[in-house]
Coordinates of C-alpha atoms and ligand atoms in Angstrom, one line a residue:
Chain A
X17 CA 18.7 2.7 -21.3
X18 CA 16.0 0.2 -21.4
X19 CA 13.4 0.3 -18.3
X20 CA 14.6 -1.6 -15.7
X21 CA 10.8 -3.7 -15.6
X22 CA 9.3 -3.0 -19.7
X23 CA 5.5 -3.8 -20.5
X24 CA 5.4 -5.2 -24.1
X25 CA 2.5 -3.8 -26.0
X26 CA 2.2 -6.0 -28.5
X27 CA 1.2 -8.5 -25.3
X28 CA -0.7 -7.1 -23.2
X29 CA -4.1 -6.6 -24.0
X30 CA -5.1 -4.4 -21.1
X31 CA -7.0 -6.9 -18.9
X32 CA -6.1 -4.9 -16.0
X33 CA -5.0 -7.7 -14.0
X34 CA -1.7 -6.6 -13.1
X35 CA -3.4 -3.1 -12.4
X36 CA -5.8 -4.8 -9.5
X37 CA -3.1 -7.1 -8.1
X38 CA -0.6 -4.1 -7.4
X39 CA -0.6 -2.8 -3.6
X40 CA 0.5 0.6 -4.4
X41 CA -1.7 1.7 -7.1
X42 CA 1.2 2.1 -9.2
X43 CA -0.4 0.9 -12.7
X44 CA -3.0 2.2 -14.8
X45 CA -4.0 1.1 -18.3
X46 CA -3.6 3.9 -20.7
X47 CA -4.9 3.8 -23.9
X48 CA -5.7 -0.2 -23.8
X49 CA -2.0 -1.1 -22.1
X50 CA -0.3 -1.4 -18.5
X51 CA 1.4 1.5 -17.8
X52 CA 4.3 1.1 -14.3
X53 CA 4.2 4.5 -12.2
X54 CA 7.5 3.9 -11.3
X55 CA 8.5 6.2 -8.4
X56 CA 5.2 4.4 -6.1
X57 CA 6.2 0.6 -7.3
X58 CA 8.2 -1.0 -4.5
X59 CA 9.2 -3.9 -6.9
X60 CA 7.0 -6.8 -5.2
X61 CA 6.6 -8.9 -8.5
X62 CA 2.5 -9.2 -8.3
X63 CA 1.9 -7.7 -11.0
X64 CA 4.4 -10.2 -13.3
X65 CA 3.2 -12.9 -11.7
X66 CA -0.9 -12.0 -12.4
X67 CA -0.2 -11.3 -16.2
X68 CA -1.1 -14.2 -18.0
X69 CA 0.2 -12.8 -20.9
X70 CA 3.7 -12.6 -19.9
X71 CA 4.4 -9.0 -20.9
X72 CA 6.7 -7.5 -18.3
X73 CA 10.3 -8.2 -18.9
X74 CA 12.9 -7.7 -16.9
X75 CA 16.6 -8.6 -18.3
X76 CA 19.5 -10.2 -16.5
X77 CA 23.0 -8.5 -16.8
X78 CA 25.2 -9.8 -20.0
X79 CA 27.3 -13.0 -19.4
X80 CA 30.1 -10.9 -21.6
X81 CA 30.5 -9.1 -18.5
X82 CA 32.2 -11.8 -16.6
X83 CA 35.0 -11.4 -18.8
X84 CA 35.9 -8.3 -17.3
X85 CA 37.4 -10.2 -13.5
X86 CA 40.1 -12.2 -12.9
X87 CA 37.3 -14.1 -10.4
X88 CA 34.3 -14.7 -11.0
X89 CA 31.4 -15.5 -7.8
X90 CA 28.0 -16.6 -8.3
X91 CA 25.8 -16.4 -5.0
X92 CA 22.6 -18.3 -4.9
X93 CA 19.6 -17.4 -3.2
X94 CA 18.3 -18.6 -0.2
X95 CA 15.1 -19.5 -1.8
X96 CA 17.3 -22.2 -4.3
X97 CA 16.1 -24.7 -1.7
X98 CA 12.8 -24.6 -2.7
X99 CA 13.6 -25.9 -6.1
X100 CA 16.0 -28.9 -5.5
X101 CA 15.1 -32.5 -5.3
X102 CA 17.7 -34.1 -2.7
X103 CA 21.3 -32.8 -1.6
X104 CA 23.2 -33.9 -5.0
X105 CA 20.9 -31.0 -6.7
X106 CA 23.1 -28.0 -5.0
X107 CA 26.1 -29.3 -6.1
X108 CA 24.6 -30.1 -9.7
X109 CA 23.5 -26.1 -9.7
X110 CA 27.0 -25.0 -8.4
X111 CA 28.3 -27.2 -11.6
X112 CA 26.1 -26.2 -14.1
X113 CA 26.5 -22.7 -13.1
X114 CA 30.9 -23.0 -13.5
X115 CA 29.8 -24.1 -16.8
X116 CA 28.5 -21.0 -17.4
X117 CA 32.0 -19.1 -16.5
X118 CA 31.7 -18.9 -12.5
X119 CA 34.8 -20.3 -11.0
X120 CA 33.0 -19.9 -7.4
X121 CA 29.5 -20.8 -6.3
X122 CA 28.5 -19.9 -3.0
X123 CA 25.0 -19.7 -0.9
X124 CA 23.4 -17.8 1.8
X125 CA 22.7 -20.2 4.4
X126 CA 25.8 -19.0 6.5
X127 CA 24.8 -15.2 6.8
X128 CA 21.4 -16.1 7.5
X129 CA 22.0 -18.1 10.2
X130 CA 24.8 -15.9 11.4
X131 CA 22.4 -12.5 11.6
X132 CA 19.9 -14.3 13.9
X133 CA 22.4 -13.6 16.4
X134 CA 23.2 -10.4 15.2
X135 CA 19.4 -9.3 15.2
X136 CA 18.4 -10.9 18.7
X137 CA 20.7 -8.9 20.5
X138 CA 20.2 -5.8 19.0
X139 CA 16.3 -5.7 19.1
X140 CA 16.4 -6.7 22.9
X141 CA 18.5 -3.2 23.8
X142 CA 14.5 -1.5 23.6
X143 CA 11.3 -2.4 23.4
X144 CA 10.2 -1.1 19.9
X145 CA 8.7 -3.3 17.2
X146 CA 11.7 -3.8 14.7
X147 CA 10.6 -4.9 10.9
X148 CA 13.1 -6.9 9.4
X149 CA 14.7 -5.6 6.1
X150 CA 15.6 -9.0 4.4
X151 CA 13.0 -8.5 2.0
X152 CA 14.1 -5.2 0.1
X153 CA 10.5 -4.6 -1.2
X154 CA 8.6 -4.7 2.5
X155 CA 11.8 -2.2 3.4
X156 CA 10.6 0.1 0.5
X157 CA 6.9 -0.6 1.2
X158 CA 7.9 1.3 4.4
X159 CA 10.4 4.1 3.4
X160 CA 6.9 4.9 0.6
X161 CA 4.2 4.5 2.6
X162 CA 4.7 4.2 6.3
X163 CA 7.3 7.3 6.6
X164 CA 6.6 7.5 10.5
X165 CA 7.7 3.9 10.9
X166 CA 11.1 4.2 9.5
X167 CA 13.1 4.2 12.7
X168 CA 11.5 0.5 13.4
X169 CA 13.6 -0.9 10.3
X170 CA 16.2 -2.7 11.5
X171 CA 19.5 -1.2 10.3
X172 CA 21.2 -3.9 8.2
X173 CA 21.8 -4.9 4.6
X174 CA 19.7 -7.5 2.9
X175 CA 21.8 -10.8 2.9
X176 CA 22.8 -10.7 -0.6
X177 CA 24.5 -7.5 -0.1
X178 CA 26.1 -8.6 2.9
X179 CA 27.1 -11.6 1.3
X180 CA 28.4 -9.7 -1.6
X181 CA 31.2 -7.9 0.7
X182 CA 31.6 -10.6 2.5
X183 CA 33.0 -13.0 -0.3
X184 CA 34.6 -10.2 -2.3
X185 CA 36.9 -9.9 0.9
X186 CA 37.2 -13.9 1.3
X187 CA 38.2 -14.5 -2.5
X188 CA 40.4 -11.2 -3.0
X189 CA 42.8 -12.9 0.2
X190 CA 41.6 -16.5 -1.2
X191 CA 43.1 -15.8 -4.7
X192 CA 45.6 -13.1 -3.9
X193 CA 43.6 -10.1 -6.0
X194 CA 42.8 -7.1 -5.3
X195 CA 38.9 -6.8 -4.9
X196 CA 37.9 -5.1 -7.9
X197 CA 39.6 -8.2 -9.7
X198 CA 36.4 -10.3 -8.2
X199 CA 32.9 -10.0 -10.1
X200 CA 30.6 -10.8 -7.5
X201 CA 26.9 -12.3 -9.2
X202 CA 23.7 -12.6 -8.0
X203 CA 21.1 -15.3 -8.8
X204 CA 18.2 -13.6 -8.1
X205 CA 14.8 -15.4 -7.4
X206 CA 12.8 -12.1 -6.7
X207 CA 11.9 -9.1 -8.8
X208 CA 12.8 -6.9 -5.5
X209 CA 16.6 -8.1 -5.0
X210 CA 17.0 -8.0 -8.7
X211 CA 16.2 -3.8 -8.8
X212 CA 18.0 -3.3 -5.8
X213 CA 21.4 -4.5 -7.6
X214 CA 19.9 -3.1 -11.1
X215 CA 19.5 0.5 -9.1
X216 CA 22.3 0.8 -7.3
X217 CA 25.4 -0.9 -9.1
X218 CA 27.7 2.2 -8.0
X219 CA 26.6 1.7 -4.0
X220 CA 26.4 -2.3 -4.1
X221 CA 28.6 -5.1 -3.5
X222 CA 27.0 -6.9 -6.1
X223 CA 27.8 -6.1 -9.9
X224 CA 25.8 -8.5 -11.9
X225 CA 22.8 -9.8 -11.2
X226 CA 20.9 -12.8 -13.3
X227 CA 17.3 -14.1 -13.0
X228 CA 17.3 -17.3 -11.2
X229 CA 14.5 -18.6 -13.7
X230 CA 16.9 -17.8 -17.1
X231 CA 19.9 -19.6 -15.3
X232 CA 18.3 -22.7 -13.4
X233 CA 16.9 -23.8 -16.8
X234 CA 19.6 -26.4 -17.5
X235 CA 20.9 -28.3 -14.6
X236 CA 23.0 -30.9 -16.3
X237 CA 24.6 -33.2 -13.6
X238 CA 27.3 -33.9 -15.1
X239 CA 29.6 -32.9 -12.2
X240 CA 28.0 -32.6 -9.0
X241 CA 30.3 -30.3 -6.7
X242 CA 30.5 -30.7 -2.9
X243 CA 28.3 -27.3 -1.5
X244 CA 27.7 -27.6 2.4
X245 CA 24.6 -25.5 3.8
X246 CA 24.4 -24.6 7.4
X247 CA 21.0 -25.8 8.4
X248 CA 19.8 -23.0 10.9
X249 CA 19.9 -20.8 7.6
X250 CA 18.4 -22.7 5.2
X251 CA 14.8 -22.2 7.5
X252 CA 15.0 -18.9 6.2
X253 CA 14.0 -19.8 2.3
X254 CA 10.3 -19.5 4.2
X255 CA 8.5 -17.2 5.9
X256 CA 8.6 -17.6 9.8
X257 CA 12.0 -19.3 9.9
X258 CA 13.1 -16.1 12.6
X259 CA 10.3 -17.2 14.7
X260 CA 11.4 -21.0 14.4
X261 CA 15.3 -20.6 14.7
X262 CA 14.6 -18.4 17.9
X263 CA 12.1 -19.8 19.3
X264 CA 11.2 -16.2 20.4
X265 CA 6.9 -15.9 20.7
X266 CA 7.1 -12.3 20.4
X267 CA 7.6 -12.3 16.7
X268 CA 5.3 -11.8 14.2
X269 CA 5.6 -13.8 10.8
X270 CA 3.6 -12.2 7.8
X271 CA 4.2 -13.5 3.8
X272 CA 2.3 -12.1 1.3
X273 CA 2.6 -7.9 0.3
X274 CA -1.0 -6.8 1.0
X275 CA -0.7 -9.3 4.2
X276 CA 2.5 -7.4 5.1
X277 CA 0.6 -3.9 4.2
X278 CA -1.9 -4.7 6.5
X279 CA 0.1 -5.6 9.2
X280 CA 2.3 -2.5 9.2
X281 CA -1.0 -0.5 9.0
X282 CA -1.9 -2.4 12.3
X283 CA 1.2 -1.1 13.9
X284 CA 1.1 2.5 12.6
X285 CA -2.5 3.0 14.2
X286 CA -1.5 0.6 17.2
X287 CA -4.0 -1.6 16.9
X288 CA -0.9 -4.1 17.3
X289 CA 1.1 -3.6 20.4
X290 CA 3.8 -5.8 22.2
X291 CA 5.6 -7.5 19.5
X292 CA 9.3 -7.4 19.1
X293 CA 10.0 -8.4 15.5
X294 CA 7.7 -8.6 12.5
X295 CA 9.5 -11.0 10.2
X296 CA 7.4 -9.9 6.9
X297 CA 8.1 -11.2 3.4
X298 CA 6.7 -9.5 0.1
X299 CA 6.6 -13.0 -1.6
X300 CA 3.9 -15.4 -0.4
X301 CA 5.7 -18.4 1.9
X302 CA 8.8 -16.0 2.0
X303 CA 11.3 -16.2 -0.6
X304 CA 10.4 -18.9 -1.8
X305 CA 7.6 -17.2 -3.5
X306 CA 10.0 -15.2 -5.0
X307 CA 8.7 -13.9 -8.5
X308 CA 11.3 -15.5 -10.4
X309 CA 11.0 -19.1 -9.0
X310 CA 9.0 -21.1 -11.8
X311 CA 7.4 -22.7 -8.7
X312 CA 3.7 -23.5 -6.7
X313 CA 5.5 -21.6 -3.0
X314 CA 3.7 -24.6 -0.9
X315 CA 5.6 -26.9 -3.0
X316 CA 8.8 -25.4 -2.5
X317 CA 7.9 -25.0 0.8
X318 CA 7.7 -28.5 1.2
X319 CA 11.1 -29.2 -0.8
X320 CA 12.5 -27.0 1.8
X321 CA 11.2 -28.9 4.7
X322 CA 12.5 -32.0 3.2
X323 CA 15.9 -30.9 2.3
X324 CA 16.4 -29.6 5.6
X325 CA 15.7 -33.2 6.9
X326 CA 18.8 -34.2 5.0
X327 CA 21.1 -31.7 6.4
X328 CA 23.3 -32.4 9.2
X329 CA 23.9 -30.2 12.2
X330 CA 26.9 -29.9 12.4
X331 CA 27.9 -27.6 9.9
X332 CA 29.0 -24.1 10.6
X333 CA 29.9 -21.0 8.9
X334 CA 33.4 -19.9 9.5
X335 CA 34.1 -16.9 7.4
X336 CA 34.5 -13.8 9.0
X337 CA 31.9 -11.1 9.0
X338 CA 32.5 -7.5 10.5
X339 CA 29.7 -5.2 11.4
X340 CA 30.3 -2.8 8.5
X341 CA 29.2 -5.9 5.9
X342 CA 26.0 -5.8 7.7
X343 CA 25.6 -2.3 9.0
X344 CA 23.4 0.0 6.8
X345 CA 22.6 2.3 8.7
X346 CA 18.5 4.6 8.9
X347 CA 17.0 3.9 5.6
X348 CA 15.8 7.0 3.7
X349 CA 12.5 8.0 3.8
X350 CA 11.0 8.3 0.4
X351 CA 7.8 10.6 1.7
X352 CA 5.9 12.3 -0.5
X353 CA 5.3 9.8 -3.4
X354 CA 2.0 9.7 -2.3
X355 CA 1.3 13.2 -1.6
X356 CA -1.7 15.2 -4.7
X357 CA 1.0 18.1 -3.7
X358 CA 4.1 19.9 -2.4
X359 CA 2.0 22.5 -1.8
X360 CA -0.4 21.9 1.5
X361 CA -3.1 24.5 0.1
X362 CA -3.1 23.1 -3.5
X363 CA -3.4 19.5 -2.4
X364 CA -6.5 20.5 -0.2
X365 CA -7.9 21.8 -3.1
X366 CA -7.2 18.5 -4.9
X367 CA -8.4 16.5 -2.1
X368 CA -12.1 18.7 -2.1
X369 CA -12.0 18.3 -6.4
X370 CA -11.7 13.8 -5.7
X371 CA -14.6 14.0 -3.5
X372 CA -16.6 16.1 -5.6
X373 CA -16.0 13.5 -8.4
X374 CA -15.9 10.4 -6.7
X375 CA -19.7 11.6 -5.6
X376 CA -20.6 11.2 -9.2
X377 CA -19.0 7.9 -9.8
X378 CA -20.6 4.4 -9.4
X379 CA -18.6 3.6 -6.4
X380 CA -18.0 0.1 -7.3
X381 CA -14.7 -0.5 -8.2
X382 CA -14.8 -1.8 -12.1
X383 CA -11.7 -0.9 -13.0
X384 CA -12.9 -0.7 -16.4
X385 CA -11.3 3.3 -17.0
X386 CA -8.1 1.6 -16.6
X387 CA -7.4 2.8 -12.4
X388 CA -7.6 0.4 -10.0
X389 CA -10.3 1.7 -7.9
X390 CA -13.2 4.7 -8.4
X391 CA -11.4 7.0 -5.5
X392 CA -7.7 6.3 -7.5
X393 CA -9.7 7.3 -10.7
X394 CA -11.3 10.6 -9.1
X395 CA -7.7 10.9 -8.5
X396 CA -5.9 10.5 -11.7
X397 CA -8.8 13.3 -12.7
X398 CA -7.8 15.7 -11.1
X399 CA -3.8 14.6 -11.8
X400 CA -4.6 15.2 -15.6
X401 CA -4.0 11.7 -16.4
X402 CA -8.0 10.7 -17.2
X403 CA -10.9 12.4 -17.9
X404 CA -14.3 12.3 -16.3
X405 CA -15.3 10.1 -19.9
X406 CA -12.6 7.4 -19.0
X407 CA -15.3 6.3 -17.1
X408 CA -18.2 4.1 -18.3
X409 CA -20.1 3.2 -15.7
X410 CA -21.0 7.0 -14.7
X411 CA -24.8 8.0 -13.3
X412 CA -26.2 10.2 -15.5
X413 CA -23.3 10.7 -17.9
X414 CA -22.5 14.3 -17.1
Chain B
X1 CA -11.5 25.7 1.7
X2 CA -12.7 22.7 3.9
X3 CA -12.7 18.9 2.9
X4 CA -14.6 16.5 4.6
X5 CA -14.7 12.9 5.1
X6 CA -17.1 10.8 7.2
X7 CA -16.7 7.0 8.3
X8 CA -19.3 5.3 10.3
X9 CA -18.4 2.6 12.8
X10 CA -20.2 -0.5 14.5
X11 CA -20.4 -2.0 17.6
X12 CA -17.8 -4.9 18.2
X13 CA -17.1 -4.5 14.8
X14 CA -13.9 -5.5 15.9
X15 CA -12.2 -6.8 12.2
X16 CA -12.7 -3.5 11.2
X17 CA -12.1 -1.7 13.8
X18 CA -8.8 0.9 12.5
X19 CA -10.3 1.0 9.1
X20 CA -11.7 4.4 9.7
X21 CA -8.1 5.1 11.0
X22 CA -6.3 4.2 8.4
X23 CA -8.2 6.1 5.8
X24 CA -7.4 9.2 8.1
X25 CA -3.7 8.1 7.6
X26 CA -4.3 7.9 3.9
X27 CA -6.0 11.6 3.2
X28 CA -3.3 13.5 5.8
X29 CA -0.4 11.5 4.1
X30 CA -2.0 12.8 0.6
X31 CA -2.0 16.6 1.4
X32 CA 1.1 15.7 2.7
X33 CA 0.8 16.4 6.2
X34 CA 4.2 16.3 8.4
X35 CA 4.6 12.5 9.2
X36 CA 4.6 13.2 13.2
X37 CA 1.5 15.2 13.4
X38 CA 0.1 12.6 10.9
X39 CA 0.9 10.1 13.7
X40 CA -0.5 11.8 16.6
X41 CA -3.5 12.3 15.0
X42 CA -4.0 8.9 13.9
X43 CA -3.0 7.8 17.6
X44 CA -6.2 9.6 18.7
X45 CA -8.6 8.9 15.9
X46 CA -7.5 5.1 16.8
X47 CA -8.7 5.1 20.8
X48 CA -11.6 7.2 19.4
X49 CA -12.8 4.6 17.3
X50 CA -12.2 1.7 19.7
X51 CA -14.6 3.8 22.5
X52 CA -16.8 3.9 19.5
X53 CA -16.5 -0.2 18.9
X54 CA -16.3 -1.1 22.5
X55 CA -18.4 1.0 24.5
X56 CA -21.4 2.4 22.3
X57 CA -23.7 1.1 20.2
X58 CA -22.3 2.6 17.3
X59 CA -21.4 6.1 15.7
X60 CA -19.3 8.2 13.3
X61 CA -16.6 9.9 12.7
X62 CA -16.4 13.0 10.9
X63 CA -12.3 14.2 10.1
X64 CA -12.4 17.8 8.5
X65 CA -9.2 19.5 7.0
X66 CA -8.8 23.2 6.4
X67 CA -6.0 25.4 5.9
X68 CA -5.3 26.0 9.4
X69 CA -6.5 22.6 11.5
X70 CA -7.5 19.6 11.3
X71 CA -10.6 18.7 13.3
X72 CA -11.7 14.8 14.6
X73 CA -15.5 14.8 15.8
X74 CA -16.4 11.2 17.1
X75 CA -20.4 10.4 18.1
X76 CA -21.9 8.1 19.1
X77 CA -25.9 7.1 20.1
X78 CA -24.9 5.9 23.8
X79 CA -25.3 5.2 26.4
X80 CA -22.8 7.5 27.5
X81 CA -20.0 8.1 30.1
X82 CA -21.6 8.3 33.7
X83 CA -18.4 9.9 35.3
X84 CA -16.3 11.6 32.9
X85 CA -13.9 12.5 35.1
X86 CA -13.0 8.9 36.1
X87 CA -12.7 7.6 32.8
X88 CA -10.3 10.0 32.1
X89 CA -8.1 8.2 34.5
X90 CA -5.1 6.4 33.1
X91 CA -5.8 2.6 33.1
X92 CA -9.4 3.1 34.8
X93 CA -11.3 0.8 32.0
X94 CA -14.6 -0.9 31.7
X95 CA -14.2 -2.5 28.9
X96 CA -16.0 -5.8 28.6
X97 CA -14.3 -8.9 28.5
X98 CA -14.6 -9.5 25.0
X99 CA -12.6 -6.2 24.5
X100 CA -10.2 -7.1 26.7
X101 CA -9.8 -10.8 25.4
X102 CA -8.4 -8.9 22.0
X103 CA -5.7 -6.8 24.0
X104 CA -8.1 -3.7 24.0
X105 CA -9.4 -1.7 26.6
X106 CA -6.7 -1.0 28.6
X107 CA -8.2 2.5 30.0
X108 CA -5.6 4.3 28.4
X109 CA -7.9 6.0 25.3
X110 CA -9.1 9.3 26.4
X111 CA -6.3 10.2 28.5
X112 CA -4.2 9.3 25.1
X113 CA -6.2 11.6 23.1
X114 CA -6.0 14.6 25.4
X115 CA -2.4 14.4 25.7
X116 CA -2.0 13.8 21.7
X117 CA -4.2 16.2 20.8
X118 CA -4.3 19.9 20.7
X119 CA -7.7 20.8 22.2
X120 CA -9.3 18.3 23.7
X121 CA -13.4 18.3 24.7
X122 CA -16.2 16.0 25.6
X123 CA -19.1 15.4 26.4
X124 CA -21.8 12.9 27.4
X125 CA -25.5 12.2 28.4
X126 CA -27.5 8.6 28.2
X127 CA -28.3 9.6 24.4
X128 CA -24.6 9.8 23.6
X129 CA -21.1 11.2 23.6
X130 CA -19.1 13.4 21.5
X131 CA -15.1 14.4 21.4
X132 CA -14.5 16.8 19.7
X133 CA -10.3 16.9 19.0
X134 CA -8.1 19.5 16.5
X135 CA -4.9 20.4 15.7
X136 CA -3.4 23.5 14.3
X137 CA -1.0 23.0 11.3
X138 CA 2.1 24.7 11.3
Ligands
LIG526 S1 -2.0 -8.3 -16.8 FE1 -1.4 -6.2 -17.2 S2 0.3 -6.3 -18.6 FE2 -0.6 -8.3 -18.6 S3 -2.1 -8.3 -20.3 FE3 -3.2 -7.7 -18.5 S4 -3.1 -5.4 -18.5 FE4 -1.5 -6.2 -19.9
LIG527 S1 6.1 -4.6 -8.8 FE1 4.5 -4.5 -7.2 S2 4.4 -2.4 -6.6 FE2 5.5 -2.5 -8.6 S3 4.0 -2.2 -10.2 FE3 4.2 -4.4 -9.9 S4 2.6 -4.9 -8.4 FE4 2.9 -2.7 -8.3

């Protein structure tokens, strides 16, 4: 099986680019090319975005699968409003894509707006700081690295997953099949929804999943289908659109990984008290920053704001949705990726070896050995995965 | 076997005031402390370095890690706590305004540290004060 993200060698040239713009010191350069650490990565996109040599690939699923449903359903993302013109551009999408073999296009605008409700009154039963787990990568980014702040995620699905059950159960009774007849497709604008679906086809109710920036490509117009968007969700293609919709002050809107790392840090030491919600985004503007969007996020942001301008009010989303399409349940804590060792005396040991090393390093953070920082390098040392001569820029050279 | 770290901090250094903190966070989590002691820990090493920020005119922090404990000693140069025993009051503060203008200072950091922490001692003259906190593993 191919990787689910694969550096091409014969592209990169080892710039270390990607390296520096990951938050969770998941590459190093080995031997002159990126090499992905995959079990720290919490699929944010940086690093596809920084390499200017475009050699990460990620694949979509086959089109031959489609074949294999009675029904197929392509959901968009939220973010699609970033990218469209005026109104007539949804339903030239929603064409373009039936050309492609979807009998059914549908968006997210109706779960959106349906789990502000959903959210409000279950963050007002305590007064914790809840993190919203829209974004799957700010969800991981916690279940890696901030262990101890676990029971804060909110306990729902992202909203393509809840979306996914959601329409398999309208178009199973819509068409009379059962609901393994339906193929239910994402469109995915981010690296981080896209590995969700790619990881966990068995647990999902999404079975394909395409990159939004293969499929959007070739918008033809020439049938422009009627899709209705339900404004109150459309906010939410950019970051702060909780804070806007519910017109609640004591939520906290953060875009941008490192901006979101830094903000959760805040929280763990509690130098940030008294806020109800943090509405964080991986992607900078929220998802319409999403990795795969082939566009500037302030400009989208902007196509958003004009879009929504267009919308009227009084559309609503009618379809039924029970708690157990949104309901996930704790999240599982994946402590101990960033642990030297399992064992407590070992790693001590480790810990006294970095120091020792890092005392006869420059300090200054070239990244020229290929880690992203002298103390990660004093670190992959003592791993095994360098040695002391990786490094340049030593004093003395012993 | 006994690793060390040491973090300095500043006076109304308040944009990096946690910094020390987090680093803490980042060397337990690496030996791969349990997540709740982690927290406690980091709870006090936090109101430690916000005396050290608000009230003095600077100091360090020293975090040591052994086999058995984890040890926290904060100094600082002064000027010191005149009544110990009143500032180990909950909510008794005297925290400046521009402390208080951020959300800090709300009188609650020593008594936070002695409840979150397994021994708890200080002390304090004109030339400084010290806190000396620790935690057994296991
Ligand atoms: S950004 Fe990373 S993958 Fe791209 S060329 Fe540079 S080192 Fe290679
Ligand atoms: S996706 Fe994000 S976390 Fe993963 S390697 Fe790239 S930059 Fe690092």
């Amino acid at each position: 099986m191919k990787n689910l993200v694969d550096i091409h060698n014969e592209r990169c040239i080892g710039c270390t680019r990607c390296m520096r713009s990951c938050p969770m010191e998941a590459i190093r350069i080995v031997d002159n090319k990126a090499q992905l650490f995959k079990e720290r990565c919490i699929y944010c996109g940086n690093c596809i975005i920084e390499c200017h040599k475009n050699a990460y690939k990620v694949y979509s699923d086959s089109f031959a699968n489609l074949s294999k449903y009675k029904i197929n359903v392509a959901i968009l993302p939220i973010a699609i409003y970033g990218l469209l013109n005026n109104k007539d551009d949804l339903g030239g999408i929603s064409a373009t894509l039936k050309d492609y073999g979807f009998d059914e296009v549908v968006e997210l605008s109706g779960i959106y707006s349906f789990m502000v409700d959903q959210i409000l009154d279950y963050i007002k039963n305590d007064d914790k700081t809840y993190i919203l787990t829209h974004c799957p990568s700010v969800t991981r980014l916690v279940t890696k690295k901030y262990p101890q702040l676990l029971h804060h995620l909110l306990p729902f699905s992202p909203p393509f997953e809840i979306a996914g059950k959601v329409y398999r159960r309208f178009f199973s009774e819509k068409y009379n099949l059962q609901e393994d007849e339906i193929g239910i497709s994402y469109i995915s604008e981010c690296l981080s929804n896209f590995i969700v679906i790619k990881e966990n086809k068995d647990k999902i109710a999404i079975d394909q999943v395409f990159l939004l920036s293969d499929l959007i490509r070739n918008i033809s117009y020439k049938k422009i289908d009627e899709v209705k968007a339900v404004k109150k969700g459309v906010y939410f293609a950019k970051v702060g659109a909780f804070k806007y919709v519910s017109n609640n002050r004591d939520i906290l809107a953060v875009d941008g990984i490192r901006n979101v790392d830094t903000v959760l840090e805040h929280i763990d030491i509690r130098k940030i008290k008294n806020v109800r919600l943090v509405e964080a985004y991986s992607c900078t503007g929220g998802c319409v920053g999403g990795t795969f969007m082939q566009e500037n996020p302030f400009v989208a942001k902007w196509r958003v704001n004009e879009f929504i301008n267009e919308l009227d009010d009084d559309v609503t989303f009618d379809i039924n949705i029970e708690p157990i399409d949104y309901y996930a349940g704790e999240f599982e804590s994946e402590e101990g990726v960033l642990t030297l060792s399992n064992d407590f005396r070992e790693a001590i040991k480790k810990m006294k070896r970095i120091n020792e090393i890092l005392a006869i390093l420059p300090n200054i953070d070239c990244c020229a050995c290929g880690s992203p920082s002298c103390r990660a390098f004093a670190e992959d040392v003592v791993k095994g995965l360098k040695t002391i001569e990786d490094c340049r820029m030593r004093k003395g050279g012993t | 076997m006994t690793v060390t770290f040491e973090f300095n901090v500043y006076h109304e250094d308040y944009h990096n005031a946690g910094v020390a903190s987090s680093e803490i966070k980042k060397y337990l989590t690496q030996i791969g402390l349990n997540p709740q002691l982690i927290r406690r820990i980091v709870i006090c090493s936090y109101e430690a370095e916000m005396n050290v920020v608000i009230h003095s005119y600077g100091g360090k922090m020293v975090l040591s890690i052994d086999d058995n404990e984890i040890k926290l000693e904060v100094t600082d140069t002064g000027p010191g706590i005149p009544d110990i025993e009143l500032a180990m009051q909950e909510g008794y503060s005297t925290a400046p305004l521009s402390a208080r203008e951020r959300g800090f200072g709300a009188g609650m950091g020593l008594p936070n540290m002695k409840k979150n922490a397994d021994t708890f001692e200080i002390a304090s003259s004109p030339q400084g004060t010290i806190v000396r906190l620790a935690w057994g593993i296991l």
